[in-house]
Coordinates of C-alpha atoms in Angstrom, one line a residue:
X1 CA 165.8 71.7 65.6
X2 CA 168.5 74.0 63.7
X3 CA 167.1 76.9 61.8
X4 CA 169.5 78.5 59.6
X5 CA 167.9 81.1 57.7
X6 CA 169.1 82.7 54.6
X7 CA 168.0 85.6 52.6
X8 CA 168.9 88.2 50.3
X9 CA 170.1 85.6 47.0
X10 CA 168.4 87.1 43.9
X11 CA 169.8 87.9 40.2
X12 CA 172.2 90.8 39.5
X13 CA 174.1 91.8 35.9
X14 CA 178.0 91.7 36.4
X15 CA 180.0 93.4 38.3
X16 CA 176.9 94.6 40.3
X17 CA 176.4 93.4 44.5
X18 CA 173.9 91.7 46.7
X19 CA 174.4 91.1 50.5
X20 CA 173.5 87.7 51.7
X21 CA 172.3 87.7 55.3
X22 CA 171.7 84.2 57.5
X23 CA 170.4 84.2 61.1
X24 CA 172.7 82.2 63.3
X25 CA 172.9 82.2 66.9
X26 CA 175.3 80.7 69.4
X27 CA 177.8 79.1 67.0
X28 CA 181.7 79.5 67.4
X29 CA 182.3 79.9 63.8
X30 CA 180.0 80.3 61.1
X31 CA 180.9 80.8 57.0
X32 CA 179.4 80.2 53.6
X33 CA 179.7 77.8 51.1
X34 CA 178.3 78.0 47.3
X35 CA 177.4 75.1 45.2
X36 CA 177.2 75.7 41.0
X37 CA 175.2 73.3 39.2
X38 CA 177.0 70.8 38.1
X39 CA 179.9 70.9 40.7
X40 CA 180.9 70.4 44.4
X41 CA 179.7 72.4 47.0
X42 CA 182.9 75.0 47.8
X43 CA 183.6 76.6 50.7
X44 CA 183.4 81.1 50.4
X45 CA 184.5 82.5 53.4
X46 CA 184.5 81.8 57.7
X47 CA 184.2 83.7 60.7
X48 CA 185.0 83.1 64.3
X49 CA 182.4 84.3 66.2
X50 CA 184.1 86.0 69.3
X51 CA 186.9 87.5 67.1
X52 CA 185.2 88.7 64.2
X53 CA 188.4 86.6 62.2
X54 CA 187.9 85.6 58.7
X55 CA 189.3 83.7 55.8
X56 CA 187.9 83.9 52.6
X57 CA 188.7 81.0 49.3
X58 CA 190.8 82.8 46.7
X59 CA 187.9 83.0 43.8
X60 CA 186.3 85.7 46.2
X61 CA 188.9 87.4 48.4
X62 CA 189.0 90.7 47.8
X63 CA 185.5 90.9 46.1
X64 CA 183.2 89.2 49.2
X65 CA 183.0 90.4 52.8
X66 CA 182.1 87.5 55.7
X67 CA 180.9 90.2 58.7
X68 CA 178.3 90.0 61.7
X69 CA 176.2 92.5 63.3
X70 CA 176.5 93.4 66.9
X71 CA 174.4 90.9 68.2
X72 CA 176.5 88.1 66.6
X73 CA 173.5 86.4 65.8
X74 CA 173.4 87.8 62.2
X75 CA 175.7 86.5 59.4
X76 CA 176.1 88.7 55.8
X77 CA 178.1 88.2 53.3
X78 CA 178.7 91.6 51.2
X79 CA 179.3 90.4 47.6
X80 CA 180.8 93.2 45.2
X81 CA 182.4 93.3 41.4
X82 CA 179.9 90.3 40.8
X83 CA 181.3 87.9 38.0
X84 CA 178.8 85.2 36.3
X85 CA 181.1 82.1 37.5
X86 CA 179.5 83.1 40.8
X87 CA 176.0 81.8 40.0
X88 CA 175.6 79.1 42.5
X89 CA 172.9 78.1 45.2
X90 CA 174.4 79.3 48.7
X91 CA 174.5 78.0 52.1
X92 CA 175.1 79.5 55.4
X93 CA 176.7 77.0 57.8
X94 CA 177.3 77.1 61.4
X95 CA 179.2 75.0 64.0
X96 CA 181.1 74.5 67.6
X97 CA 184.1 72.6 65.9
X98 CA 187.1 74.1 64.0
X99 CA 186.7 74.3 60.9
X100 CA 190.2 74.5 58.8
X101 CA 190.0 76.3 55.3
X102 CA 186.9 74.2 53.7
X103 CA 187.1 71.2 55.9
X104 CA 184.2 71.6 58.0
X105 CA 183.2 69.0 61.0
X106 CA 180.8 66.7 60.8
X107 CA 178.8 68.4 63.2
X108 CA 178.2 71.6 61.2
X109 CA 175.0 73.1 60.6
X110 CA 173.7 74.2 57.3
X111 CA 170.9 76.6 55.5
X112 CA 168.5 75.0 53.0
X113 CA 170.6 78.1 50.9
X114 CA 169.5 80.8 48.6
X115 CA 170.1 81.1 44.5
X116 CA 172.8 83.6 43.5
X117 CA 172.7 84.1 39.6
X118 CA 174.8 86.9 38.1
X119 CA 174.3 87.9 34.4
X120 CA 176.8 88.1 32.0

């Protein structure tokens, strides 16, 4: 049985930060996706496990940091300069495939996600 496991979601006024965190262990790349009500689920950002690599989806580069702790079996993502367009349930995902940009295999794993709602 797959446990991803994510914490930290929570409410925060505009421009303000919260750090998502998501325990995932033994995964070659792992990311985050976000889902607004409403709309499709998007893809936020991806790392590659043994590299520490990451690409992020233009909404949030610059503002959102994919990292991992030493272990590797940690996930965060470091949200800063909060805008209320990111309000959205997110998900912490996981898999052995490749993902490419947002296109994630079949095969991925995902977190039952955590509610992100930033105040205008």
């Amino acid at each position: 049985q797959v446990h991803l496991v994510e914490s930290g979601g929570g409410s925060v006024q505009a421009g303000g930060s919260l750090r998502l965190s998501c325990a995932a262990s033994g995964y070659r790349y792992k990311g985050w996706f976000r889902q607004a009500p409403g709309t499709e689920r998007e893809w936020v950002a991806t790392l590659r496990t043994a590299s520490s690599g990451t690409a992020y989806a233009d909404p949030v580069k610059d503002r959102f940091t994919i990292s991992q702790d030493n272990t590797k079996n940690t996930l965060y993502l470091q949200m800063n300069t909060l805008k209320p367009e990111d309000t959205a349930i997110y998900y912490c995902t996981a898999t052995n495939g490749v993902p490419s940009g947002g296109e994630w295999p079949d095969t991925t794993d995902w977190g039952q996600g955590t509610q992100v709602t930033v105040l205008s």
